[in-house]
Short mmCIF file of C-alpha atoms in Angstrom, two decimals:
data_model
loop_
_atom_site.label_atom_id
_atom_site.label_comp_id
_atom_site.label_asym_id
_atom_site.label_seq_id
_atom_site.Cartn_x
_atom_site.Cartn_y
_atom_site.Cartn_z
CA MET A 5 90.38 75.74 84.43
CA PRO A 6 90.21 79.36 83.32
CA ALA A 7 90.67 80.11 79.51
CA GLU A 8 94.22 81.00 78.43
CA SER A 9 93.48 84.73 78.61
CA GLU A 10 91.99 84.49 82.14
CA PHE A 11 94.46 84.48 84.79
CA THR A 12 95.32 86.12 88.04
CA VAL A 13 98.72 87.00 89.46
CA THR A 14 99.19 88.64 92.88
CA PRO A 15 101.89 88.30 95.61
CA TYR A 16 99.44 85.88 97.42
CA SER A 17 98.01 83.75 94.61
CA VAL A 18 98.52 82.66 90.93
CA ASP A 19 95.70 81.15 89.10
CA GLY A 20 95.09 80.21 85.39
CA ASN A 21 97.48 79.97 82.48
CA VAL A 22 99.77 82.91 82.86
CA ASP A 23 100.39 85.00 79.77
CA TYR A 24 103.75 86.57 80.52
CA GLU A 25 103.63 89.14 77.74
CA GLN A 26 100.21 90.41 78.89
CA LEU A 27 101.54 90.66 82.35
CA LEU A 28 104.14 93.20 81.12
CA ASN A 29 101.15 95.43 79.94
CA GLN A 30 99.30 94.97 83.25
CA PHE A 31 102.26 95.74 85.36
CA GLY A 32 103.92 98.27 83.05
CA ALA A 33 107.43 96.55 83.14
CA ASP A 34 109.81 96.40 80.14
CA LYS A 35 110.94 93.14 78.35
CA LEU A 36 114.67 92.48 78.99
CA THR A 37 116.71 93.33 75.95
CA ALA A 38 119.53 91.34 74.24
CA ASP A 39 121.87 94.34 75.01
CA GLN A 40 120.98 94.14 78.78
CA ARG A 41 121.50 90.39 78.75
CA LYS A 42 125.03 90.93 77.41
CA ARG A 43 125.85 93.45 80.09
CA PHE A 44 125.47 91.03 82.95
CA PRO A 45 128.88 89.75 84.31
CA ASP A 46 130.60 87.10 82.28
CA PRO A 47 129.76 84.33 82.11
CA THR A 48 126.01 85.32 81.92
CA HIS A 49 123.90 83.28 84.28
CA PRO A 50 121.61 80.63 82.53
CA LEU A 51 118.53 82.31 84.10
CA VAL A 52 119.36 85.49 82.15
CA ARG A 53 120.66 84.13 78.85
CA ARG A 54 117.68 81.58 78.64
CA GLU A 55 115.18 84.37 79.31
CA VAL A 56 113.88 82.82 82.57
CA PHE A 57 114.38 86.47 83.74
CA TYR A 58 112.46 88.15 81.15
CA ALA A 59 111.42 91.65 82.20
CA GLU A 60 112.85 94.44 84.16
CA ARG A 61 112.34 97.79 85.86
CA ASN A 62 115.13 100.47 85.79
CA LEU A 63 117.82 97.73 85.34
CA ASP A 64 120.42 99.81 83.55
CA PRO A 65 121.76 101.67 86.58
CA PHE A 66 122.53 98.47 88.37
CA LEU A 67 124.24 96.92 85.43
CA ALA A 68 126.33 100.16 84.97
CA ALA A 69 127.32 100.05 88.61
CA ALA A 70 128.17 96.30 88.59
CA ASN A 71 130.33 96.64 85.35
CA SER A 72 132.16 99.80 86.68
CA GLY A 73 132.81 98.60 90.32
CA ASP A 74 130.58 101.15 91.93
CA ASP A 75 128.55 100.32 94.98
CA HIS A 76 125.43 98.38 94.14
CA ALA A 77 123.07 96.04 95.97
CA LEU A 78 120.57 93.29 95.54
CA VAL A 79 117.67 92.27 97.71
CA THR A 80 116.01 88.96 97.50
CA GLY A 81 114.02 87.55 100.56
CA ARG A 82 112.27 84.54 101.99
CA GLY A 83 108.82 83.97 103.56
CA PRO A 84 109.45 81.20 106.09
CA SER A 85 106.15 79.22 106.07
CA GLY A 86 107.47 75.74 105.37
CA PRO A 87 110.41 73.76 104.10
CA MET A 88 112.19 75.28 101.13
CA HIS A 89 111.78 73.69 97.61
CA ILE A 90 113.80 74.12 94.47
CA GLY A 91 111.64 76.90 93.35
CA HIS A 92 112.65 78.95 96.37
CA ILE A 93 116.35 78.57 96.02
CA PHE A 94 117.32 79.61 92.54
CA PRO A 95 116.99 83.37 93.12
CA PHE A 96 119.60 83.03 95.90
CA TYR A 97 122.07 81.10 93.81
CA PHE A 98 121.55 83.79 91.21
CA ALA A 99 122.38 86.35 93.82
CA ARG A 100 125.44 84.50 94.75
CA TYR A 101 126.56 84.51 91.19
CA LEU A 102 126.38 88.34 91.08
CA GLN A 103 128.16 88.70 94.39
CA ARG A 104 131.08 86.54 93.22
CA ALA A 105 131.27 88.03 89.67
CA ALA A 106 130.53 91.77 90.41
CA GLY A 107 131.11 92.20 94.24
CA THR A 108 127.36 92.79 94.76
CA THR A 109 126.16 93.46 98.20
CA VAL A 110 123.27 91.10 99.06
CA TYR A 111 120.51 91.72 101.66
CA ILE A 112 118.16 88.93 102.39
CA PRO A 113 115.03 89.76 104.45
CA PHE A 114 113.11 87.05 106.19
CA SER A 115 109.44 88.09 106.43
CA ASP A 116 108.36 85.76 109.21
CA ASP A 117 105.94 88.39 110.43
CA GLU A 118 104.05 88.43 107.11
CA LYS A 119 103.80 84.63 107.05
CA TYR A 120 102.28 84.71 110.58
CA LEU A 121 99.68 87.24 109.48
CA LEU A 122 99.01 85.39 106.15
CA LYS A 123 99.14 81.66 107.12
CA ASP A 124 97.10 79.61 109.57
CA GLN A 125 100.20 78.70 111.54
CA SER A 126 101.39 79.42 115.08
CA ILE A 127 104.32 81.78 115.98
CA GLU A 128 106.24 78.70 117.01
CA SER A 129 105.69 77.07 113.70
CA ILE A 130 106.81 80.02 111.72
CA SER A 131 109.80 80.29 114.07
CA ASP A 132 110.84 76.69 113.34
CA HIS A 133 110.55 77.19 109.64
CA THR A 134 112.59 80.40 109.89
CA ARG A 135 115.54 78.56 111.70
CA GLU A 136 115.44 75.65 109.22
CA ASN A 137 115.27 78.09 106.10
CA LEU A 138 118.06 80.09 107.53
CA ARG A 139 120.30 77.12 107.48
CA ASP A 140 119.44 76.51 103.84
CA LEU A 141 120.28 80.10 102.94
CA LEU A 142 123.66 79.83 104.76
CA ALA A 143 124.42 76.75 102.70
CA VAL A 144 124.24 78.69 99.57
CA GLY A 145 127.67 80.20 100.34
CA PHE A 146 127.35 83.94 100.53
CA ASP A 147 130.29 86.21 101.54
CA PRO A 148 129.33 87.48 105.00
CA LYS A 149 131.22 90.55 104.49
CA ARG A 150 128.98 91.51 101.67
CA THR A 151 125.75 89.79 102.89
CA ARG A 152 123.16 90.95 105.48
CA ILE A 153 120.31 88.66 106.57
CA VAL A 154 117.60 90.42 108.25
CA VAL A 155 114.69 88.64 110.10
CA ASP A 156 111.74 90.89 110.74
CA SER A 157 110.96 89.64 114.20
CA ALA A 158 114.58 89.49 115.40
CA ASP A 159 115.55 92.85 113.74
CA ALA A 160 112.36 94.66 114.73
CA ASP A 161 114.47 97.56 116.34
CA VAL A 162 115.35 98.61 112.82
CA VAL A 163 112.61 97.21 110.58
CA TYR A 164 109.62 98.64 112.43
CA PRO A 165 110.91 102.21 113.08
CA VAL A 166 111.81 102.41 109.41
CA ALA A 167 108.50 100.84 108.18
CA SER A 168 106.64 103.34 110.53
CA ALA A 169 108.41 106.32 108.69
CA LEU A 170 107.80 104.74 105.27
CA GLY A 171 104.23 103.77 106.16
CA LYS A 172 103.34 107.54 106.10
CA GLU A 173 103.82 107.68 102.38
CA ILE A 174 101.47 104.69 101.62
CA THR A 175 97.91 105.22 101.67
CA GLN A 176 95.18 102.56 102.11
CA ALA A 177 93.78 103.23 98.79
CA THR A 178 97.25 102.29 97.32
CA VAL A 179 97.26 99.02 99.33
CA ASP A 180 93.76 98.07 98.25
CA ALA A 181 94.46 98.86 94.68
CA THR A 182 97.64 96.85 94.54
CA TYR A 183 96.81 93.88 96.74
CA GLY A 184 93.10 93.78 97.10
CA ASP A 185 91.15 93.81 100.30
CA PRO A 186 93.77 92.79 103.04
CA GLU A 187 92.66 89.90 105.32
CA ASN A 188 93.69 91.89 108.50
CA VAL A 189 95.19 95.16 109.48
CA GLY A 190 98.66 93.67 109.69
CA LEU A 191 98.63 92.87 106.01
CA SER A 192 97.38 96.36 105.37
CA PHE A 193 100.61 97.65 106.96
CA TYR A 194 102.94 95.09 105.49
CA PRO A 195 103.81 97.00 102.17
CA ALA A 196 105.65 99.50 104.40
CA VAL A 197 107.68 96.63 105.82
CA GLN A 198 108.39 95.43 102.23
CA ALA A 199 109.55 98.80 101.26
CA THR A 200 111.91 98.75 104.24
CA HIS A 201 113.39 95.56 103.03
CA LEU A 202 113.92 96.94 99.52
CA LEU A 203 115.44 100.26 100.73
CA LEU A 204 117.46 98.90 103.55
CA PRO A 205 120.77 98.66 101.69
CA GLN A 206 120.64 102.33 100.71
CA LEU A 207 119.53 103.39 104.25
CA VAL A 208 122.52 101.49 105.72
CA GLU A 209 125.32 102.13 103.08
CA GLY A 210 124.08 105.14 101.15
CA ARG A 211 122.34 106.01 97.90
CA GLN A 212 123.20 103.20 95.19
CA PRO A 213 121.45 101.22 92.54
CA THR A 214 119.55 98.30 93.94
CA LEU A 215 118.18 95.32 92.17
CA VAL A 216 115.28 93.08 93.19
CA PRO A 217 115.23 89.79 91.43
CA ILE A 218 111.86 88.15 91.82
CA ALA A 219 109.20 85.97 90.33
CA VAL A 220 106.76 88.21 88.47
CA ASP A 221 103.95 87.73 91.07
CA GLN A 222 106.09 89.72 93.62
CA ASP A 223 106.40 92.92 91.45
CA PRO A 224 103.65 94.84 93.16
CA HIS A 225 106.05 94.97 96.20
CA VAL A 226 108.54 96.81 94.04
CA ARG A 227 105.95 99.04 92.54
CA VAL A 228 104.77 100.29 95.78
CA CYS A 229 108.35 100.75 97.09
CA ARG A 230 109.32 102.68 93.93
CA ASP A 231 106.48 105.09 94.66
CA VAL A 232 107.72 105.51 98.38
CA ALA A 233 111.44 106.04 97.17
CA GLY A 234 110.16 108.72 94.68
CA LYS A 235 109.15 111.02 97.41
CA GLU A 236 111.44 113.91 97.83
CA ARG A 237 112.21 113.37 101.63
CA HIS A 238 114.03 110.04 100.96
CA ASP A 239 117.51 110.32 99.55
CA VAL A 240 117.36 106.97 97.80
CA GLU A 241 117.16 105.60 94.47
CA LYS A 242 114.22 103.72 93.12
CA PRO A 243 114.91 100.13 93.41
CA GLY A 244 115.08 98.19 90.02
CA ALA A 245 113.51 94.85 89.42
CA LEU A 246 114.39 91.70 87.45
CA LEU A 247 111.25 89.73 86.83
CA SER A 248 111.36 85.96 86.26
CA LYS A 249 108.82 83.44 84.96
CA PHE A 250 107.73 80.78 87.36
CA LEU A 251 109.60 77.55 87.83
CA PRO A 252 107.16 74.85 86.68
CA SER A 253 105.26 72.68 89.27
CA LEU A 254 105.63 68.94 88.66
CA ASP A 255 101.97 68.87 87.38
CA GLY A 256 102.71 71.21 84.43
CA PRO A 257 104.12 74.71 83.51
CA GLY A 258 103.19 77.28 86.16
CA LYS A 259 104.18 78.36 89.51
CA MET A 260 105.81 75.71 91.76
CA SER A 261 103.95 75.83 95.15
CA SER A 262 104.33 74.15 98.42
CA SER A 263 100.77 74.74 99.27
CA ASP A 264 98.88 72.73 96.61
CA ASP A 265 98.28 68.92 96.38
CA THR A 266 101.11 68.30 93.87
CA PRO A 267 104.44 67.51 95.73
CA SER A 268 107.47 69.80 95.34
CA ILE A 269 111.03 68.78 95.29
CA LEU A 270 112.41 69.74 98.60
CA LEU A 271 115.95 70.84 99.27
CA SER A 272 116.00 68.07 101.78
CA ASP A 273 114.95 65.30 99.45
CA ASP A 274 117.21 62.33 99.00
CA ARG A 275 118.23 60.96 95.43
CA GLU A 276 115.52 58.21 95.58
CA THR A 277 112.73 60.60 96.59
CA ILE A 278 113.63 63.13 93.85
CA ARG A 279 113.70 60.14 91.35
CA GLU A 280 110.19 58.93 92.58
CA LYS A 281 108.60 62.39 92.54
CA ILE A 282 109.90 63.15 89.03
CA GLN A 283 109.01 59.72 87.61
CA THR A 284 105.59 59.70 89.19
CA HIS A 285 104.47 63.32 89.16
CA ALA A 286 106.39 65.17 86.56
CA TYR A 287 104.15 66.25 83.56
CA SER A 288 105.38 64.91 80.27
CA GLY A 289 105.46 66.45 76.82
CA GLY A 290 105.86 62.94 75.34
CA GLN A 291 103.39 60.60 73.51
CA THR A 292 101.27 57.86 74.98
CA SER A 293 103.52 55.03 73.78
CA VAL A 294 107.13 54.39 72.88
CA ALA A 295 106.33 53.51 69.24
CA LYS A 296 104.23 56.76 68.86
CA HIS A 297 106.99 58.82 70.76
CA ARG A 298 109.66 57.51 68.28
CA GLU A 299 107.61 58.46 65.38
CA GLN A 300 106.09 61.85 66.38
CA GLY A 301 108.40 62.92 69.10
CA GLY A 302 107.65 65.01 72.25
CA ASN A 303 107.21 68.65 73.17
CA PRO A 304 109.88 69.90 75.50
CA ASP A 305 108.26 73.22 75.94
CA VAL A 306 105.69 71.64 78.24
CA ASP A 307 107.76 68.83 79.65
CA VAL A 308 108.49 69.60 83.29
CA ALA A 309 111.72 67.29 83.49
CA TYR A 310 113.13 69.34 80.46
CA LEU A 311 112.02 72.58 81.88
CA LEU A 312 113.69 71.99 85.23
CA LEU A 313 116.94 71.38 83.37
CA TYR A 314 116.50 74.33 81.02
CA TYR A 315 115.41 76.90 83.71
CA PHE A 316 118.33 76.24 86.21
CA PHE A 317 119.90 72.74 86.71
CA GLU A 318 121.72 72.21 83.31
CA LYS A 319 124.31 74.77 82.89
CA ASP A 320 125.54 73.69 79.54
CA ASP A 321 123.60 75.54 76.65
CA GLN A 322 124.71 73.16 73.94
CA ARG A 323 123.56 70.10 75.99
CA VAL A 324 120.16 71.64 76.90
CA GLN A 325 119.57 72.42 73.13
CA ARG A 326 120.60 69.02 72.15
CA LEU A 327 118.32 67.41 74.60
CA ALA A 328 115.34 69.56 73.25
CA GLN A 329 116.07 68.33 69.66
CA GLU A 330 116.42 64.70 70.73
CA TYR A 331 113.05 64.81 72.45
CA ARG A 332 111.39 66.52 69.52
CA ASP A 333 112.78 63.97 67.04
CA GLY A 334 111.89 61.01 69.30
CA SER A 335 115.27 59.61 69.89
CA LEU A 336 115.18 60.66 73.58
CA LEU A 337 112.12 59.00 75.49
CA THR A 338 110.22 60.59 78.27
CA GLY A 339 111.50 58.00 80.82
CA GLU A 340 115.14 58.80 79.97
CA LEU A 341 114.65 62.53 80.14
CA LYS A 342 113.11 62.10 83.58
CA GLN A 343 116.03 59.93 84.85
CA LEU A 344 118.47 62.55 83.55
CA ALA A 345 116.54 65.35 85.29
CA ALA A 346 116.25 63.45 88.53
CA ALA A 347 120.00 62.62 88.66
CA THR A 348 121.08 66.24 87.76
CA ILE A 349 118.78 67.74 90.41
CA ALA A 350 119.99 65.15 92.91
CA ASP A 351 123.58 65.99 92.22
CA PHE A 352 122.93 69.64 92.83
CA LEU A 353 121.02 69.12 95.94
CA GLU A 354 123.50 66.68 97.45
CA GLY A 355 126.16 69.49 97.17
CA HIS A 356 123.68 71.84 98.97
CA GLN A 357 122.98 69.35 101.69
CA GLN A 358 126.56 68.61 102.33
CA ARG A 359 127.21 72.33 102.91
CA ARG A 360 124.22 72.45 105.14
CA GLU A 361 125.39 69.73 107.27
CA GLN A 362 128.76 71.19 107.70
CA LEU A 363 127.22 74.25 109.46
CA GLY A 364 127.63 74.75 113.12
CA PRO A 365 125.13 76.18 115.56
CA LEU A 366 122.77 78.62 113.90
CA HIS A 367 123.48 81.44 116.15
CA THR A 368 127.21 81.29 115.59
CA GLU A 369 126.89 80.75 111.82
CA LEU A 370 124.37 83.54 111.39
CA GLN A 371 126.19 86.21 113.54
CA PRO A 372 128.54 87.53 110.74
CA TYR A 373 125.55 88.03 108.35
CA ARG A 374 123.58 90.26 110.89
CA LEU A 375 123.37 94.06 110.90
CA THR A 376 125.98 95.52 113.19
CA ASP A 377 125.13 98.17 115.85
CA GLU A 378 126.62 100.91 113.59
CA GLU A 379 124.46 99.77 110.66
CA ARG A 380 121.45 99.65 112.70
CA ARG A 381 122.01 103.35 113.92
CA GLN A 382 122.82 104.39 110.31
CA ALA A 383 119.60 103.13 108.85
CA LEU A 384 117.62 104.95 111.69
CA GLN A 385 119.48 108.20 111.23
CA THR A 386 119.05 108.03 107.43
CA ILE A 387 115.27 107.78 107.77
CA GLY A 388 115.16 110.60 110.34
CA TYR A 389 115.49 108.99 113.69
CA PRO A 390 117.94 110.74 116.12
CA ASP A 391 121.10 109.09 117.36
CA ASP A 392 120.14 107.25 120.59
CA SER A 393 123.75 106.87 121.84
CA LEU A 394 123.44 109.47 124.56
CA ALA A 395 120.31 107.82 125.86
CA ARG A 396 121.99 104.46 126.10
CA GLN A 397 125.04 106.02 127.87
CA ASP A 398 122.60 107.55 130.35
CA SER A 399 121.16 104.18 131.08
CA GLU A 400 124.50 102.41 131.61
#
């Protein structure tokens, strides 16, 4: 295990014990201030008020627009390489909160092409994961009038022309410096596709503040996009970012991953499976015996069951503070805390699963969330492509 000061954070890997303050210096982001937290729509989301979202880039224009009723957008996406776990879902529920509280337009790109380039999986496998992940996103409960879901392969008629135009603004040296040596030429080009995702709301609906709430390892995508947006030929604002800490994996604080040996809590898990995973695998901050725990207490700051409640699943601030205090003074045992976390997470996921089961055929459910023909034309025209309506009329 690397020493505490030795860690690596990139969009494709997170290794070592992450120092979040040091990351701010490395990435050049700013710490989220108390004043900025107060300016989020009331009631402020737990992810904000408990400092899970802890850093930002150019957040103030988004907050100003959200509070004044001016146009503003949010982009948060999904790379469909497997079933979704609880670490994947909380940014989408955060986006839903802003949509309901402030009327935020939400764009959700699905980077199925990137996952094919990055993972040792077939196109068919990635497509299967895409369909299943889409059903989970639809179960979140977004407003279709203010939400657009864009799948790179299915919406290539928009994504790739725009990415080609933006790709002219990104040098290979920038890609290498930001991401390291790409594994293939597809990944070399992919930052242009990511920039397309983040600028698409403005290309479709006009210049407006846009926020990208992401885990801190995804910040390089935003940095490259901000460089592209700063070019004079693009009439767009640089997207802002809201950077979060990692939801802990069951084996201890750090990034929850679906690719390591430790099981993740899947959105499809039933109550008993959730209980078994937490009881068996969740790292404990407690002592080695009940007597010792009663005497010395535990450490909620490293206890995964507590952290899952703190980060997202327990909405009541007073209760989450009380649990921490009871754990520290030894009156709350590790097993009791695990049982509470398992029950709370199961309650949340059962509601999500019920909404998912009520969905109809995917094509029917997804249609209201797709870009319209006019929105596709608008995006291409904004980036400089001519209107192709005459060509279509000639072919009819």
